[in-house]
Each structure stands twice: as C-alpha cells, then as structure tokens.
Amino acid sequence: MASICDKDIPLRLHNIDAFIASYRNSLHSLRATALEAARSQSELAEVKAKLREAEDELVKALAVKTRREAKRMALKEAIVSVKGRIEDLKTSIQKQRTQNEECATVVSHHRLVLEVSEQKSNESSEHRDEVQEAISWYNRILGFQIEGGRGVKFSFKNINVDNPNEEFFFTIRHEDDVYTLLNCKPSVKDTDELIHELNNTNGLFKFVRTMRKKFQEVVAQGRLSMTTNEHQESAFISASGPVLSISTITEDNDHQDEPTKGNAHLQKQVNRRRVKSAILSPGSASSVRQSPRLKVSTQILKLYGDVGSTV
Amino acid sequence: MVLSMYASVTNIVPNLDEHSKISGYIVEKDKDAVEKFEYDTSKMTALDICNGIWKIISE
C-alpha cells in the first residue's frame, strides 16, 4: 500500500504542476486575447466612425449628384426651349422677310401710281391753265361772262358805247325742268314771253343771245329818248327860226348815215371764207397748223360736238 | 363744263395762238359749216370787234 501512494503522489504532483503550467499558459493567452479584443473594439469604433463619415459624404455626394442631375435636366429643357425659340424666330424672320418683300412691292407699286398721278396732275394743271386761257378770251374779247351760283348769271359788257364797261346781266335758274328768270338788270320788255318760249324750246343758248340783243335795244331806246327830246327842242325852235330847223334835220340825216357806214366797215373787215365741216373731222386737224394752243381749240370743237349730240 | 357753255352760247372757237390779231371760227351747227373770222386790233376798237363778232353770232 505504501508503494502505491509513493507512486501516485509524485505523479499527481507532476499533473498538478502540469495543470498549473497549463492554466498559467491559458490565462496568459486569455489576457492576450482580451488585449486583442480591446484593441479590436477600439479599431471597430474608429471604423464605425469612419463609416459614418463615409455615409455622410455619400449622402452629400448623392445630393450634389441629384442637384447636378436636376440642373442638367433643367439645362436640357432650357436648351430645348431655346432651340424651339430659335426655330420660331427663324420662322418669324422668314415671315418678316416675306412681308418686307410684299411691302417693297406695294411701295414700288404706289410709287409708280404716284408718278402717274403726278404726271396726270401736271397735265390736269396744264389743261386747267389752257381752259382758263380760253375762258379769259371769251371774257376779254366778247365781254361775256358766265358765273355759277344760285342759278347761272350771264353778264355782258361793250353794250353801251358811252360806257363800254357798264355791265348788263341776268340770272337764270333751272329747277324741276323749269327755267326761271331770277333777276335782270336793266329790265327788259317781254321777258315773260321769252321765258315762256325758253321753257317750250329748251333753247338756253339762243335765249342768251336774244337777251344780249334786248340789252342793246334798251340802250338804243335810251338814245332814241334823247333824240325825241332833241326833236322837241327842234320843234320849239322852228316856231321862231325856220333856217335853224332845217340845219338840225340835216344833222339827223348825217347821224343816221354814220351807222350804215360803220356796218359797211365791219362787213369789209370780216373775211368771209366758208369752210366746210371737214374742219370738224380729226383728219383735218393735221392740215391746220399744229401747236399746243390748238389743243384747246380742238377740245372746244369736241365739246361743241358733244353738246350738239346732246341737243 | 363752263367752257362748253361759253362755246355753246357764242358758237365761237377762238384761235388762242394769235396775239396780234383776234381770230377764230364761228360754228353753224344747223348748216354744218365753219366760218373763219379775223380782226386786226390795230385797225378796230375792242368795242367794234366785240359787237362785230356778236352780230355774226346772232345772225
């Protein structure tokens, strides 16, 4: 029995020593592991912090990316919009150009029309001058004037030899197909009959000529009245002196002869060369001396022809 | 318009080119004839010329 205990005790001590050594080793290993774990914890914390920072950075980056994307989209839309506007402007420019061309055409046309109008205006002015010249001829040479207004006023001069500038006139009004004598200076006999005839025959031009004759008769009547007075004086004188009376009668005879002589003089001065109606044909115009003034005469002839056809 | 009335009343077509003489044509519409007249202003007074023409007109 003693031998068994002697064998086990050293063996057990040896096991205990081994165990103690193993425990010591294990403890040492655990300490190392703990230190390692602590270091790992520290590193983990750092890494977590870094991760959090990285996440923040990522979020920021994403935000920036989103903003940039939005901006890009906006720019894209803006570009599209601008391109569209450019197209619109091009279309508008083209339209404006077309309108400009149309306006230029219209302006050119108006310029031509204006030139033609100016030319016509000049011709019209020239024509008016010629017409005025012709009217002036009638006024000056024939002492005859026509004025429009309320009715038409016909005036004559060169009727009273003693006062050639004395004006004799009458005014005719034509309304509802009836002629009316508005006024007449001086008064003329038988105007009612003349107006009646005028309304029957519608011969205004002949009426005007007749009125001038009537005015001349009025003046002649005036002179005849003076002659009558002279005759009375003559009769008065004859009671006392027959010789003087004869002398007065002789003077009367001389006075009567004088108009006849004057008429003969007038007859002599007129070159009575009868020209046939060939003068009225257009072909004969070339045979007559050509001049700008002849235009008015030709126009008067045409007017006269028109008036004739109207009658 | 007014000119045509002057021409119709007087039957006269004046010659506006002559300045030294008064001349023109008297148109007789009924007879379809034209009669020429001419007056020398140095030999007759304006009054006589005027009445001479009117006398022919009124024939």
XYZ file of C-alpha atoms in Angstrom:
370
model
C 0.000 0.000 0.000
C 2.790 2.335 0.758
C 4.297 1.698 -2.618
C 1.041 2.665 -4.465
C 0.855 6.043 -2.570
C 4.513 6.652 -3.242
C 3.983 6.172 -6.960
C 0.701 8.272 -7.242
C 1.916 11.236 -5.155
C 4.747 12.219 -7.495
C 2.518 11.519 -10.426
C -0.267 13.691 -9.010
C 2.210 16.447 -8.164
C 3.526 16.267 -11.643
C -0.068 16.524 -13.044
C -0.790 19.403 -10.726
C 2.320 21.208 -11.906
C 1.368 20.493 -15.487
C -2.111 21.739 -14.835
C -0.820 24.837 -13.135
C 1.507 25.495 -16.027
C -1.285 24.890 -18.489
C -3.596 27.178 -16.536
C -0.933 29.809 -16.378
C -0.421 29.497 -20.145
C -4.127 29.615 -20.739
C -4.512 32.692 -18.579
C -1.688 34.373 -20.433
C -3.366 33.507 -23.686
C -6.672 34.906 -22.446
C -5.000 38.126 -21.395
C -3.528 38.439 -24.855
C -6.907 37.707 -26.390
C -8.535 40.264 -24.138
C -5.996 42.855 -25.121
C -6.527 41.954 -28.743
C -10.270 42.202 -28.278
C -9.914 45.587 -26.627
C -7.733 46.793 -29.490
C -10.266 45.373 -31.946
C -13.050 47.186 -30.143
C -11.116 50.381 -30.428
C -10.450 49.771 -34.097
C -14.100 48.872 -34.625
C -15.167 52.149 -33.078
C -12.784 54.000 -35.347
C -14.016 52.097 -38.361
C -17.621 52.787 -37.384
C -16.822 56.461 -37.094
C -15.153 56.375 -40.496
C -18.124 54.518 -41.894
C -20.466 57.159 -40.512
C -18.345 59.875 -42.090
C -18.254 57.964 -45.326
C -22.031 57.656 -45.242
C -22.318 61.392 -44.662
C -20.002 62.007 -47.577
C -22.055 59.630 -49.651
C -25.251 61.461 -48.793
C -23.647 64.756 -49.677
C -22.314 63.325 -52.883
C -25.727 61.952 -53.726
C -27.265 65.333 -53.001
C -24.732 67.025 -55.252
C -25.343 64.428 -57.924
C -29.079 64.918 -57.653
C -28.703 68.678 -57.863
C -26.409 68.383 -60.827
C -28.794 65.983 -62.494
C -31.641 68.374 -61.894
C -29.554 71.229 -63.232
C -28.634 69.140 -66.235
C -32.274 68.351 -66.848
C -33.147 71.991 -66.446
C -30.382 72.975 -68.839
C -31.545 70.333 -71.254
C -35.063 71.704 -71.121
C -33.725 75.225 -71.458
C -31.717 74.173 -74.477
C -34.772 72.540 -75.989
C -36.794 75.657 -75.247
C -34.131 77.919 -76.722
C -33.883 75.733 -79.793
C -37.632 75.927 -80.191
C -37.493 79.693 -79.812
C -34.714 79.817 -82.368
C -36.900 77.885 -84.776
C -39.805 80.243 -84.052
C -37.565 83.250 -84.603
C -36.312 81.778 -87.852
C -39.898 81.304 -88.971
C -40.706 84.820 -87.831
C -37.683 86.222 -89.655
C -38.729 84.406 -92.798
C -42.237 85.773 -92.452
C -40.914 89.292 -91.854
C -38.691 88.957 -94.891
C -41.681 87.877 -96.956
C -43.705 90.788 -95.603
C -40.822 93.132 -96.363
C -40.782 91.911 -99.931
C -44.559 92.360 -100.168
C -44.272 95.841 -98.662
C -41.481 96.674 -101.078
C -43.712 95.511 -103.918
C -46.614 97.591 -102.631
C -44.383 100.629 -102.104
C -42.969 100.216 -105.591
C -46.496 99.974 -106.991
C -47.600 103.043 -105.034
C -44.538 104.914 -106.237
C -45.489 104.109 -109.823
C -49.088 105.116 -109.160
C -47.826 108.312 -107.533
C -45.642 109.095 -110.543
C -48.570 108.501 -112.889
C -50.781 110.588 -110.612
C -48.218 113.406 -110.543
C -47.984 113.277 -114.312
C -51.777 113.415 -114.592
C -51.829 116.244 -112.058
C -49.318 118.200 -114.121
C -51.304 117.523 -117.279
C -54.508 118.455 -115.475
C -52.936 121.672 -114.231
C -51.730 122.443 -117.750
C -55.186 121.651 -119.115
C -56.786 123.867 -116.483
C -54.477 126.702 -117.487
C -55.460 126.281 -121.125
C -59.153 126.173 -120.249
C -58.750 129.306 -118.159
C -56.982 130.991 -121.070
C -59.850 130.139 -123.405
C -62.429 131.393 -120.900
C -60.360 134.543 -120.490
C -60.603 135.018 -124.266
C -64.401 134.974 -124.132
C -64.372 137.359 -121.145
C -61.933 139.809 -122.734
C -62.845 139.795 -126.422
C -66.615 139.254 -126.258
C -67.225 140.995 -122.921
C -69.154 137.896 -121.905
C -69.024 136.125 -118.550
C -70.831 133.138 -117.047
C -70.908 132.609 -113.290
C -72.383 129.652 -111.453
C -74.104 130.039 -108.108
C -77.746 130.128 -107.149
C -78.749 129.956 -110.790
C -76.415 130.928 -113.613
C -75.515 134.589 -114.128
C -74.807 135.809 -117.672
C -73.010 139.179 -117.850
C -72.306 141.392 -120.867
C -70.104 144.420 -121.450
C -69.392 146.552 -124.548
C -73.120 147.183 -124.984
C -73.235 150.870 -124.023
C -70.918 152.731 -126.423
C -70.679 155.654 -123.992
C -69.661 153.344 -121.141
C -68.256 150.052 -122.506
C -67.515 148.737 -119.002
C -71.141 149.028 -117.933
C -72.313 145.552 -117.008
C -75.636 144.151 -118.211
C -76.663 140.843 -116.651
C -79.460 138.414 -115.920
C -79.636 135.259 -113.821
C -81.406 132.083 -114.948
C -82.327 129.236 -112.643
C -83.214 125.765 -113.914
C -85.143 123.623 -111.441
C -87.712 120.837 -111.900
C -87.367 121.187 -115.686
C -88.456 124.828 -115.473
C -86.392 127.931 -116.271
C -86.931 130.972 -114.069
C -85.541 134.481 -114.523
C -84.228 135.422 -111.080
C -83.095 138.930 -111.934
C -82.382 141.149 -114.914
C -80.505 144.461 -114.955
C -81.610 146.564 -116.671
C -85.218 145.433 -117.012
C -86.242 144.199 -120.435
C -89.663 144.115 -122.057
C -91.364 140.840 -122.946
C -89.226 138.758 -120.573
C -92.264 136.647 -119.673
C -92.767 135.730 -123.311
C -89.064 134.992 -123.731
C -89.030 132.750 -120.645
C -92.155 131.000 -121.867
C -90.512 130.350 -125.223
C -87.351 129.186 -123.437
C -89.324 126.634 -121.434
C -91.050 125.424 -124.607
C -87.980 125.128 -126.819
C -85.322 124.487 -124.141
C -83.067 126.747 -126.200
C -80.994 128.359 -123.460
C -78.121 129.366 -125.750
C -80.408 131.163 -128.185
C -82.134 132.818 -125.211
C -78.807 134.220 -124.000
C -78.028 135.660 -127.434
C -81.538 137.136 -127.608
C -81.104 138.772 -124.196
C -77.930 140.491 -125.360
C -79.893 141.927 -128.291
C -82.593 143.077 -125.869
C -79.985 144.868 -123.762
C -78.701 146.605 -126.879
C -82.286 147.617 -127.691
C -82.637 149.062 -124.182
C -79.553 151.197 -124.771
C -80.847 152.172 -128.216
C -84.194 153.072 -126.652
C -82.307 155.298 -124.244
C -80.649 157.116 -127.131
C -83.970 157.325 -129.036
C -85.486 159.005 -125.985
C -82.716 161.613 -126.078
C -83.319 162.074 -129.805
C -87.006 162.663 -129.059
C -86.014 165.384 -126.609
C -83.824 166.978 -129.267
C -86.738 166.762 -131.677
C -88.949 168.635 -129.245
C -86.305 171.344 -128.909
C -86.130 171.446 -132.702
C -89.913 171.857 -132.952
C -89.726 174.619 -130.378
C -87.028 176.438 -132.376
C -88.861 176.047 -135.701
C -91.595 178.346 -134.448
C -89.123 181.226 -134.446
C -86.370 180.306 -136.923
C -87.032 178.031 -139.938
C -83.410 178.133 -141.152
C -82.040 176.622 -137.894
C -84.700 173.926 -138.036
C -83.518 172.777 -141.472
C -79.934 172.641 -140.230
C -80.965 170.384 -137.318
C -82.741 167.958 -139.640
C -79.615 167.753 -141.775
C -77.572 166.728 -138.714
C -80.051 163.947 -138.012
C -79.571 162.608 -141.513
C -75.808 162.597 -141.068
C -76.205 160.713 -137.786
C -78.339 158.106 -139.500
C -75.811 157.612 -142.283
C -72.955 157.020 -139.873
C -74.103 153.590 -138.542
C -74.571 152.302 -142.077
C -71.038 153.331 -142.944
C -69.782 151.631 -139.794
C -71.618 148.459 -140.711
C -70.049 148.508 -144.157
C -66.677 148.879 -142.483
C -67.452 145.891 -140.291
C -68.575 143.851 -143.271
C -65.377 144.693 -145.109
C -63.154 143.618 -142.227
C -64.692 140.166 -141.859
C -63.005 137.571 -144.046
C -65.989 135.519 -145.035
C -64.418 132.314 -146.205
C -66.823 129.464 -145.740
C -65.036 126.314 -144.617
C -66.863 123.023 -144.897
C -67.407 120.693 -141.980
C -64.119 118.996 -142.888
C -62.577 121.225 -140.235
C -64.519 119.218 -137.669
C -63.080 115.858 -138.708
C -59.999 114.616 -136.831
C -58.063 114.121 -140.072
C -58.200 117.811 -140.910
C -56.501 118.668 -137.635
C -53.147 117.786 -139.198
C -53.744 120.232 -142.060
C -54.234 123.057 -139.571
C -51.031 124.496 -138.104
C -50.063 122.290 -135.186
C -49.343 123.894 -131.828
C -50.040 123.253 -128.145
C -52.593 126.062 -128.118
C -54.550 124.327 -130.880
C -55.252 121.568 -128.385
C -57.732 123.806 -126.576
C -59.454 124.769 -129.830
C -59.677 121.114 -130.798
C -61.079 120.299 -127.381
C -63.653 123.075 -127.742
C -64.649 121.618 -131.098
C -65.023 118.215 -129.470
C -67.015 119.735 -126.618
C -69.188 121.511 -129.142
C -69.740 118.258 -130.995
C -70.723 116.584 -127.723
C -73.120 119.408 -126.889
C -74.598 119.117 -130.387
C -75.162 115.405 -129.933
C -76.741 116.122 -126.554
C -79.158 118.558 -128.183
C -68.216 122.435 -118.108
C -68.210 126.243 -118.041
C -66.038 126.314 -121.157
C -68.571 124.229 -123.071
C -71.310 126.695 -122.123
C -69.240 129.634 -123.409
C -68.676 127.744 -126.644
C -72.330 126.773 -126.973
C -73.774 130.238 -126.319
C -71.376 132.014 -128.686
C -70.732 129.248 -131.256
C -67.178 130.607 -131.243
C -63.966 128.576 -131.226
C -61.172 131.075 -130.583
C -57.687 130.844 -132.017
C -55.503 131.313 -128.950
C -52.190 131.328 -130.847
C -52.746 134.705 -132.494
C -51.853 137.605 -130.239
C -51.613 140.425 -132.771
C -54.990 139.550 -134.281
C -58.296 138.300 -132.962
C -59.384 135.301 -134.968
C -61.201 132.020 -134.737
C -64.095 130.053 -136.138
C -67.843 130.533 -135.897
C -69.561 127.169 -135.969
C -73.008 126.976 -137.525
C -74.347 123.693 -136.216
C -77.540 123.749 -138.303
C -75.711 124.266 -141.587
C -72.819 122.040 -140.545
C -70.392 124.778 -141.558
C -67.485 126.663 -140.032
C -66.852 130.302 -140.829
C -63.491 131.875 -140.114
C -63.227 135.414 -138.789
C -60.237 137.669 -138.249
C -59.851 141.174 -136.840
C -56.798 143.400 -136.722
C -56.621 145.053 -133.302
C -54.665 147.988 -134.722
C -57.472 148.925 -137.116
C -60.569 148.467 -134.963
C -61.502 149.251 -131.388
C -62.172 146.438 -128.934
C -65.792 147.597 -128.748
C -66.303 147.335 -132.507
C -64.594 143.944 -132.676
C -66.749 142.671 -129.820
C -70.020 143.860 -131.338
C -68.957 142.737 -134.805
C -68.467 139.194 -133.583
C -71.761 139.240 -131.658
C -73.528 140.442 -134.749
C -72.263 137.461 -136.727
C -73.143 135.166 -133.854
C -76.709 136.371 -133.732
C -77.318 136.079 -137.491
